[in-house]
Amino acid sequence: MPTVFPNASFEKMETPFYFYDTELLRQTLNTVTTLAKKHDYQVHFAVKANANPRILDEVRAAGLGVDCVSGNEVRAALEHGFDAKKIVYAGVGKADWEINLALDADIECFNVESIPEMEVINELACKKGKVADIALRINPNVDAHTHQYITTGLEENKFGIGLWEVEAAAFKAQSLSNINLVGIHFHIGSQITDMGAFLALSTRINELQKWFEANKIHLSVINLGGGLGIDYEHPDQLSIPDFEAYFETFAKHLELREGQKVHFELGRSLVAQCGSLITRVLYVKKGQKKQFAIVDAGMNDLIRPALYHAYHKIENISSDKPTQKYDVVGPVCESSDCFGKEVVLPETSRGDLIAIRSAGAYGEIMASRYNLRNFPGSYFSE
Ligand SMILES: *Cc1c(COP(=O)(O)O)cnc(C)c1O
């Protein structure tokens, strides 16, 4: 479903801003919930991908739970009416106040990333006379074949409990009286398009399950995290990711025990394609070897290209003249403030509107005020 930009109404608006295609968002959420229901899977939205209040409202209306990675995300989820029993909380460095906040709210589950953290949750829960449900976040040492900054499931990454200490962590959890071990959790990285990585994850989980079973530790939840990638090259042709193939991979390869529930934590795949960063061309500057389209959005509005060398499709939505090549750059005083090099665009002039596509995930939420610039606005199609 191609996103249609209402250029006429954009003309009057102050740029830059994020534009969200509400219909595409709803279709995406509807697709994922329908397929999840078929498999009896439960999907949590990873709030860190986009915490825009309207997005959270749409996600809640679709019936999804949430995956949080900070106390303030837990708070935001509660404020947006999410059922505490659908909130899971991960993160390698949970502060005491964050754990207390989640304990007070009686969230569904803490995804625990180390033995010392488990001990602290136990101690804080004990003070409150509560028993916290936890899952062990295990680092499965599976290569996600994605960018090094967004791979999380390798031994060299800081995340999760290493395979060598799973046994110790499980026995430790059993010995602590104010935590209750309910499951195991994994998240191997982001923007994963190779289903082989998820197959490898399934195989690793199957091995781990045998150990838990042999030790009579019952697991009721297998949480597979998120990471499903999107097609940044073709935002209109492939606007809804292939959730079917993703779920089928696990349905086929993951060996479940009786009564086990499967959870997912999807971020990017749910919200990336519905969002575009809309910016105006300030100047076209011609160099000796190249020309620059200098736009009024900068790396502070969308940091992914500067941070991860991420590709975003860039379109001039005002011009239909013959094409030329431009480096599309922002106004921030950093050479990395560049959205794309040698981008083929219709001949571009001052005042043209540019859409930087597939920016709905890890876009607006990562905006900063670097250079004391304003935060970008946001605008929904309905
Ligand atoms: C970031 C994150 C996710 C979501 O990842 P996506 O690639 O956006 O789907 C899920 N779970 C955890 C623990 C995360 O940190």
Short mmCIF file of C-alpha atoms and ligand atoms in Angstrom, two decimals:
data_model
loop_
_atom_site.label_atom_id
_atom_site.label_comp_id
_atom_site.label_asym_id
_atom_site.label_seq_id
_atom_site.Cartn_x
_atom_site.Cartn_y
_atom_site.Cartn_z
CA MET A 1 0.00 0.00 0.00
CA PRO A 2 1.91 3.09 -1.18
CA THR A 3 1.92 6.05 1.17
CA VAL A 4 0.25 9.08 -0.40
CA PHE A 5 1.63 12.41 0.73
CA PRO A 6 -0.87 15.27 1.06
CA ASN A 7 1.54 17.81 -0.46
CA ALA A 8 -1.00 20.59 -0.51
CA SER A 9 -1.43 20.49 3.26
CA PHE A 10 2.32 20.04 3.76
CA GLU A 11 2.93 23.36 2.01
CA LYS A 12 1.57 25.29 4.95
CA MET A 13 3.39 23.29 7.60
CA GLU A 14 6.58 24.06 9.36
CA THR A 15 9.30 21.56 8.46
CA PRO A 16 10.88 19.22 9.41
CA PHE A 17 8.24 16.88 10.76
CA TYR A 18 7.43 13.20 10.89
CA PHE A 19 4.45 12.15 8.82
CA TYR A 20 2.75 8.90 9.80
CA ASP A 21 0.47 6.99 7.45
CA THR A 22 -2.18 5.93 9.96
CA GLU A 23 -3.87 3.53 7.57
CA LEU A 24 -0.64 1.68 6.85
CA LEU A 25 0.09 1.51 10.58
CA ARG A 26 -3.34 -0.02 11.22
CA GLN A 27 -2.98 -2.48 8.35
CA THR A 28 0.41 -3.56 9.64
CA LEU A 29 -0.88 -4.02 13.19
CA ASN A 30 -3.91 -5.84 11.87
CA THR A 31 -1.77 -8.17 9.76
CA VAL A 32 0.48 -9.05 12.67
CA THR A 33 -2.35 -9.63 15.13
CA THR A 34 -4.29 -11.81 12.69
CA LEU A 35 -1.26 -13.99 11.98
CA ALA A 36 -0.24 -14.14 15.64
CA LYS A 37 -3.71 -15.29 16.58
CA LYS A 38 -3.47 -18.11 14.05
CA HIS A 39 -0.36 -19.41 15.80
CA ASP A 40 -1.52 -18.44 19.29
CA TYR A 41 1.52 -16.13 19.61
CA GLN A 42 1.52 -13.01 21.73
CA VAL A 43 3.12 -9.85 20.34
CA HIS A 44 4.54 -7.01 22.41
CA PHE A 45 5.48 -3.73 20.76
CA ALA A 46 9.03 -2.56 21.53
CA VAL A 47 8.30 0.97 22.75
CA LYS A 48 11.85 2.10 22.14
CA ALA A 49 11.19 2.05 18.37
CA ASN A 50 8.59 4.82 18.68
CA ALA A 51 6.88 6.23 21.75
CA ASN A 52 4.78 8.86 19.97
CA PRO A 53 1.51 8.98 21.97
CA ARG A 54 -0.61 8.38 18.87
CA ILE A 55 1.45 5.33 17.94
CA LEU A 56 1.07 3.94 21.47
CA ASP A 57 -2.69 4.50 21.27
CA GLU A 58 -2.94 2.63 17.95
CA VAL A 59 -0.81 -0.22 19.29
CA ARG A 60 -2.95 -0.53 22.42
CA ALA A 61 -6.15 -0.40 20.37
CA ALA A 62 -4.81 -3.29 18.29
CA GLY A 63 -4.50 -5.34 21.46
CA LEU A 64 -0.73 -5.74 21.62
CA GLY A 65 1.35 -5.72 24.78
CA VAL A 66 4.57 -3.72 25.17
CA ASP A 67 8.23 -4.41 25.66
CA CYS A 68 10.00 -1.70 27.65
CA VAL A 69 13.68 -1.03 28.24
CA SER A 70 13.50 1.73 30.84
CA GLY A 71 11.42 2.82 33.80
CA ASN A 72 10.07 5.77 31.85
CA GLU A 73 8.93 3.45 29.07
CA VAL A 74 7.08 1.36 31.64
CA ARG A 75 5.52 4.56 32.96
CA ALA A 76 4.56 5.73 29.46
CA ALA A 77 2.94 2.37 28.73
CA LEU A 78 0.90 2.57 31.94
CA GLU A 79 -0.10 6.16 31.18
CA HIS A 80 -1.28 5.06 27.76
CA GLY A 81 -3.57 2.50 29.27
CA PHE A 82 -1.63 -0.68 28.61
CA ASP A 83 -2.52 -3.50 30.94
CA ALA A 84 0.41 -4.00 33.35
CA LYS A 85 0.06 -7.73 32.74
CA LYS A 86 1.05 -7.10 29.12
CA ILE A 87 4.23 -5.17 29.98
CA VAL A 88 7.61 -6.87 29.87
CA TYR A 89 10.78 -5.10 30.88
CA ALA A 90 14.30 -5.80 29.58
CA GLY A 91 17.59 -3.91 29.82
CA VAL A 92 21.12 -4.64 31.03
CA GLY A 93 21.19 -1.75 33.48
CA LYS A 94 17.93 -1.44 35.37
CA ALA A 95 18.27 1.13 38.18
CA ASP A 96 16.64 0.47 41.55
CA TRP A 97 13.96 3.13 41.02
CA GLU A 98 13.08 1.56 37.68
CA ILE A 99 12.76 -1.90 39.20
CA ASN A 100 10.66 -0.48 42.03
CA LEU A 101 8.37 1.28 39.58
CA ALA A 102 7.83 -1.95 37.64
CA LEU A 103 7.29 -3.92 40.88
CA ASP A 104 4.71 -1.40 42.07
CA ALA A 105 2.88 -1.72 38.77
CA ASP A 106 2.91 -5.55 38.92
CA ILE A 107 4.17 -5.90 35.36
CA GLU A 108 3.98 -9.19 33.52
CA CYS A 109 7.67 -10.06 33.50
CA PHE A 110 11.22 -8.80 34.04
CA ASN A 111 13.61 -10.01 31.39
CA VAL A 112 16.67 -10.43 33.58
CA GLU A 113 20.08 -9.95 32.01
CA SER A 114 22.51 -10.98 34.77
CA ILE A 115 22.72 -12.81 38.10
CA PRO A 116 23.52 -9.60 40.04
CA GLU A 117 20.37 -7.99 38.59
CA MET A 118 18.33 -11.03 39.62
CA GLU A 119 19.60 -10.63 43.19
CA VAL A 120 18.61 -6.96 43.26
CA ILE A 121 15.12 -7.64 41.90
CA ASN A 122 14.72 -10.35 44.55
CA GLU A 123 15.83 -7.98 47.32
CA LEU A 124 13.59 -5.10 46.19
CA ALA A 125 10.61 -7.43 45.71
CA CYS A 126 11.21 -8.86 49.18
CA LYS A 127 11.02 -5.36 50.70
CA LYS A 128 7.64 -4.93 49.08
CA GLY A 129 6.44 -8.38 50.04
CA LYS A 130 6.06 -9.31 46.37
CA VAL A 131 7.17 -12.10 44.10
CA ALA A 132 8.34 -10.91 40.67
CA ASP A 133 7.91 -13.03 37.57
CA ILE A 134 11.14 -13.15 35.60
CA ALA A 135 12.49 -14.64 32.40
CA LEU A 136 16.17 -15.22 31.84
CA ARG A 137 17.43 -13.22 28.92
CA ILE A 138 19.86 -15.64 27.41
CA ASN A 139 22.50 -14.61 24.92
CA PRO A 140 22.26 -17.53 22.47
CA ASN A 141 25.48 -16.71 20.57
CA VAL A 142 23.62 -16.69 17.26
CA ASP A 143 24.86 -14.42 14.49
CA ALA A 144 22.03 -12.24 13.21
CA HIS A 145 24.01 -11.20 10.09
CA THR A 146 23.06 -7.59 10.58
CA HIS A 147 24.96 -4.35 11.25
CA GLN A 148 27.51 -4.71 14.08
CA TYR A 149 25.85 -1.93 16.10
CA ILE A 150 22.49 -3.68 16.06
CA THR A 151 23.57 -7.25 16.66
CA THR A 152 22.95 -8.27 20.25
CA GLY A 153 23.02 -12.06 20.44
CA LEU A 154 26.74 -12.76 20.17
CA GLU A 155 29.02 -13.59 23.09
CA GLU A 156 30.92 -10.34 22.58
CA ASN A 157 27.73 -8.26 23.11
CA LYS A 158 26.82 -6.90 26.53
CA PHE A 159 23.30 -8.33 26.49
CA GLY A 160 21.89 -11.28 28.35
CA ILE A 161 23.17 -14.23 30.32
CA GLY A 162 25.91 -16.19 28.54
CA LEU A 163 25.29 -19.80 27.60
CA TRP A 164 28.02 -20.89 30.03
CA GLU A 165 26.11 -19.52 33.00
CA VAL A 166 22.53 -20.40 32.14
CA GLU A 167 22.58 -23.34 34.54
CA ALA A 168 23.94 -21.24 37.40
CA ALA A 169 21.38 -18.50 36.67
CA ALA A 170 18.48 -20.94 36.57
CA PHE A 171 19.49 -22.60 39.87
CA LYS A 172 20.04 -19.18 41.40
CA ALA A 173 16.56 -18.08 40.32
CA GLN A 174 15.09 -21.17 41.94
CA SER A 175 16.87 -20.46 45.18
CA LEU A 176 15.53 -16.91 45.54
CA SER A 177 12.16 -16.67 47.21
CA ASN A 178 10.91 -13.34 45.82
CA ILE A 179 11.32 -14.14 42.17
CA ASN A 180 9.53 -16.69 40.09
CA LEU A 181 11.24 -18.04 36.97
CA VAL A 182 8.55 -18.24 34.29
CA GLY A 183 10.47 -18.35 31.06
CA ILE A 184 13.42 -17.65 28.83
CA HIS A 185 13.95 -14.64 26.61
CA PHE A 186 16.08 -13.92 23.56
CA HIS A 187 16.71 -10.96 21.29
CA ILE A 188 19.46 -11.48 18.76
CA GLY A 189 19.50 -8.16 16.95
CA SER A 190 17.60 -5.88 14.66
CA GLN A 191 16.88 -5.44 10.94
CA ILE A 192 17.24 -9.19 10.39
CA THR A 193 16.05 -10.28 6.97
CA ASP A 194 17.67 -13.71 6.83
CA MET A 195 15.22 -16.25 8.26
CA GLY A 196 18.23 -18.55 8.75
CA ALA A 197 19.16 -16.49 11.81
CA PHE A 198 15.75 -17.22 13.36
CA LEU A 199 16.08 -20.88 12.43
CA ALA A 200 19.46 -20.95 14.21
CA LEU A 201 17.82 -19.31 17.22
CA SER A 202 15.10 -21.99 17.24
CA THR A 203 17.71 -24.73 17.17
CA ARG A 204 19.58 -23.17 20.07
CA ILE A 205 16.38 -22.85 22.08
CA ASN A 206 15.50 -26.48 21.38
CA GLU A 207 18.86 -27.50 22.88
CA LEU A 208 18.34 -25.29 25.93
CA GLN A 209 14.83 -26.61 26.50
CA LYS A 210 16.23 -30.12 26.88
CA TRP A 211 18.41 -28.97 29.74
CA PHE A 212 15.54 -27.21 31.51
CA GLU A 213 13.34 -30.25 31.04
CA ALA A 214 16.01 -32.62 32.35
CA ASN A 215 16.29 -30.43 35.43
CA LYS A 216 12.53 -30.31 35.91
CA ILE A 217 12.38 -26.55 35.52
CA HIS A 218 9.09 -25.70 33.94
CA LEU A 219 9.08 -22.79 31.51
CA SER A 220 5.72 -21.33 30.57
CA VAL A 221 6.99 -18.54 28.29
CA ILE A 222 9.44 -18.61 25.42
CA ASN A 223 10.05 -14.99 24.41
CA LEU A 224 11.77 -14.68 21.05
CA GLY A 225 12.35 -10.91 21.13
CA GLY A 226 12.13 -8.88 17.96
CA GLY A 227 14.45 -8.08 15.11
CA LEU A 228 12.43 -8.74 11.97
CA GLY A 229 13.76 -6.42 9.26
CA ILE A 230 11.99 -4.25 6.74
CA ASP A 231 12.70 -3.34 3.12
CA TYR A 232 14.29 0.11 3.23
CA GLU A 233 14.79 0.05 -0.55
CA HIS A 234 11.13 -0.50 -1.43
CA PRO A 235 8.94 1.23 1.15
CA ASP A 236 5.88 1.24 -1.11
CA GLN A 237 6.12 -2.19 -2.76
CA LEU A 238 6.90 -3.98 0.50
CA SER A 239 5.21 -1.77 3.02
CA ILE A 240 4.15 -4.65 5.28
CA PRO A 241 6.95 -7.03 6.32
CA ASP A 242 6.60 -10.75 5.77
CA PHE A 243 5.30 -11.65 9.23
CA GLU A 244 3.96 -14.89 7.81
CA ALA A 245 7.40 -16.22 6.86
CA TYR A 246 8.77 -15.01 10.18
CA PHE A 247 6.15 -16.76 12.31
CA GLU A 248 6.25 -19.86 10.10
CA THR A 249 9.99 -20.21 10.72
CA PHE A 250 9.36 -20.59 14.43
CA ALA A 251 6.18 -22.62 13.99
CA LYS A 252 8.19 -25.09 11.96
CA HIS A 253 11.44 -25.25 13.91
CA LEU A 254 10.74 -24.38 17.52
CA GLU A 255 9.88 -27.41 19.64
CA LEU A 256 7.45 -26.36 22.33
CA ARG A 257 6.44 -28.20 25.48
CA GLU A 258 2.86 -28.50 26.55
CA GLY A 259 1.25 -25.26 27.67
CA GLN A 260 4.18 -23.09 26.59
CA LYS A 261 3.32 -19.64 25.29
CA VAL A 262 5.40 -17.91 22.64
CA HIS A 263 5.98 -14.17 22.90
CA PHE A 264 7.49 -11.72 20.42
CA GLU A 265 8.77 -8.18 20.87
CA LEU A 266 8.57 -6.42 17.54
CA GLY A 267 9.59 -2.82 17.07
CA ARG A 268 10.89 -1.81 13.68
CA SER A 269 8.71 -4.16 11.65
CA LEU A 270 5.53 -2.67 13.13
CA VAL A 271 6.22 1.03 12.71
CA ALA A 272 9.14 1.75 10.36
CA GLN A 273 7.29 1.86 7.05
CA CYS A 274 4.42 4.06 8.17
CA GLY A 275 6.70 7.01 8.99
CA SER A 276 8.54 9.50 6.77
CA LEU A 277 10.58 12.52 7.73
CA ILE A 278 9.38 15.46 5.67
CA THR A 279 11.89 18.23 5.13
CA ARG A 280 12.29 21.26 2.90
CA VAL A 281 15.21 22.10 0.67
CA LEU A 282 16.91 25.25 1.92
CA TYR A 283 19.63 25.57 -0.67
CA VAL A 284 21.06 23.74 -3.63
CA LYS A 285 24.80 24.26 -3.50
CA LYS A 286 26.87 23.34 -6.51
CA GLY A 287 30.41 22.11 -5.92
CA GLN A 288 33.04 21.35 -8.57
CA LYS A 289 32.44 17.62 -8.43
CA LYS A 290 29.00 17.31 -6.91
CA GLN A 291 25.99 19.24 -5.79
CA PHE A 292 24.38 19.32 -2.39
CA ALA A 293 20.71 19.55 -1.54
CA ILE A 294 20.83 21.18 1.88
CA VAL A 295 17.61 20.38 3.76
CA ASP A 296 16.15 21.73 6.98
CA ALA A 297 16.20 18.34 8.75
CA GLY A 298 19.41 17.22 10.36
CA MET A 299 20.99 14.25 12.09
CA ASN A 300 19.33 15.46 15.29
CA ASP A 301 15.93 14.70 13.68
CA LEU A 302 16.92 11.32 12.20
CA ILE A 303 20.25 9.94 13.36
CA ARG A 304 20.17 6.49 11.74
CA PRO A 305 22.27 7.38 8.67
CA ALA A 306 24.95 9.03 10.84
CA LEU A 307 24.85 6.39 13.58
CA TYR A 308 24.50 3.13 11.64
CA HIS A 309 25.23 4.18 8.06
CA ALA A 310 21.60 3.30 7.53
CA TYR A 311 20.04 3.66 4.09
CA HIS A 312 16.75 5.53 3.75
CA LYS A 313 15.05 6.06 0.43
CA ILE A 314 14.89 9.78 -0.35
CA GLU A 315 12.24 11.29 -2.62
CA ASN A 316 11.56 14.79 -3.88
CA ILE A 317 7.78 14.98 -3.62
CA SER A 318 7.52 18.46 -5.18
CA SER A 319 9.36 18.07 -8.47
CA ASP A 320 8.88 15.85 -11.51
CA LYS A 321 11.67 17.31 -13.61
CA PRO A 322 14.45 15.18 -15.16
CA THR A 323 16.77 13.65 -12.57
CA GLN A 324 20.18 14.72 -11.30
CA LYS A 325 22.42 13.51 -8.48
CA TYR A 326 22.60 15.20 -5.10
CA ASP A 327 24.21 14.63 -1.74
CA VAL A 328 21.32 15.28 0.61
CA VAL A 329 22.69 16.89 3.75
CA GLY A 330 21.40 18.61 6.86
CA PRO A 331 22.40 21.86 8.57
CA VAL A 332 24.12 20.35 11.64
CA CYS A 333 27.83 21.06 12.05
CA GLU A 334 29.02 17.48 11.53
CA SER A 335 30.21 15.85 8.33
CA SER A 336 28.16 12.77 9.23
CA ASP A 337 25.01 14.90 8.96
CA CYS A 338 24.24 13.40 5.57
CA PHE A 339 21.07 11.51 4.62
CA GLY A 340 22.36 10.11 1.35
CA LYS A 341 25.16 10.50 -1.17
CA GLU A 342 24.69 10.66 -4.95
CA VAL A 343 20.94 10.40 -4.54
CA VAL A 344 19.06 10.48 -7.84
CA LEU A 345 16.30 13.07 -7.56
CA PRO A 346 14.23 15.11 -9.97
CA GLU A 347 15.87 18.50 -10.45
CA THR A 348 15.61 20.05 -7.03
CA SER A 349 15.21 23.66 -5.98
CA ARG A 350 14.87 25.71 -2.83
CA GLY A 351 11.48 25.12 -1.22
CA ASP A 352 10.95 21.57 -2.56
CA LEU A 353 9.65 19.00 -0.11
CA ILE A 354 11.76 15.91 0.47
CA ALA A 355 10.47 12.68 2.04
CA ILE A 356 12.98 10.49 3.85
CA ARG A 357 11.18 7.17 3.91
CA SER A 358 10.91 4.23 6.33
CA ALA A 359 11.65 6.51 9.27
CA GLY A 360 8.88 5.41 11.63
CA ALA A 361 11.18 3.29 13.80
CA TYR A 362 14.18 4.67 15.68
CA GLY A 363 13.52 8.06 14.07
CA GLU A 364 11.45 10.52 16.06
CA ILE A 365 12.28 8.79 19.34
CA MET A 366 16.03 9.27 18.80
CA ALA A 367 15.69 12.96 17.99
CA SER A 368 17.82 15.29 20.06
CA ARG A 369 18.30 19.00 20.43
CA TYR A 370 21.92 18.95 19.27
CA ASN A 371 22.96 22.39 18.00
CA LEU A 372 19.98 23.57 20.09
CA ARG A 373 17.72 22.73 17.20
CA ASN A 374 14.01 22.23 17.80
CA PHE A 375 12.52 18.76 18.07
CA PRO A 376 10.74 17.73 14.86
CA GLY A 377 6.95 17.83 14.91
CA SER A 378 4.69 14.91 14.07
CA TYR A 379 1.57 14.64 11.97
CA PHE A 380 -0.77 11.71 11.26
CA SER A 381 -2.69 11.14 8.04
CA GLU A 382 -5.93 10.66 9.97
C1 LIG B 1 15.07 -3.28 20.59
C2 LIG B 1 14.47 -4.48 21.18
C3 LIG B 1 13.42 -5.12 20.54
C4 LIG B 1 12.86 -4.68 19.20
O1 LIG B 1 13.73 -4.85 18.16
P1 LIG B 1 13.26 -4.59 16.65
O2 LIG B 1 14.46 -4.91 15.85
O3 LIG B 1 12.91 -3.15 16.54
O4 LIG B 1 12.10 -5.48 16.35
C5 LIG B 1 12.88 -6.23 21.16
N1 LIG B 1 13.34 -6.67 22.34
C6 LIG B 1 14.35 -6.08 23.00
C7 LIG B 1 14.79 -6.61 24.29
C8 LIG B 1 14.96 -4.96 22.44
O5 LIG B 1 15.96 -4.37 23.08
#
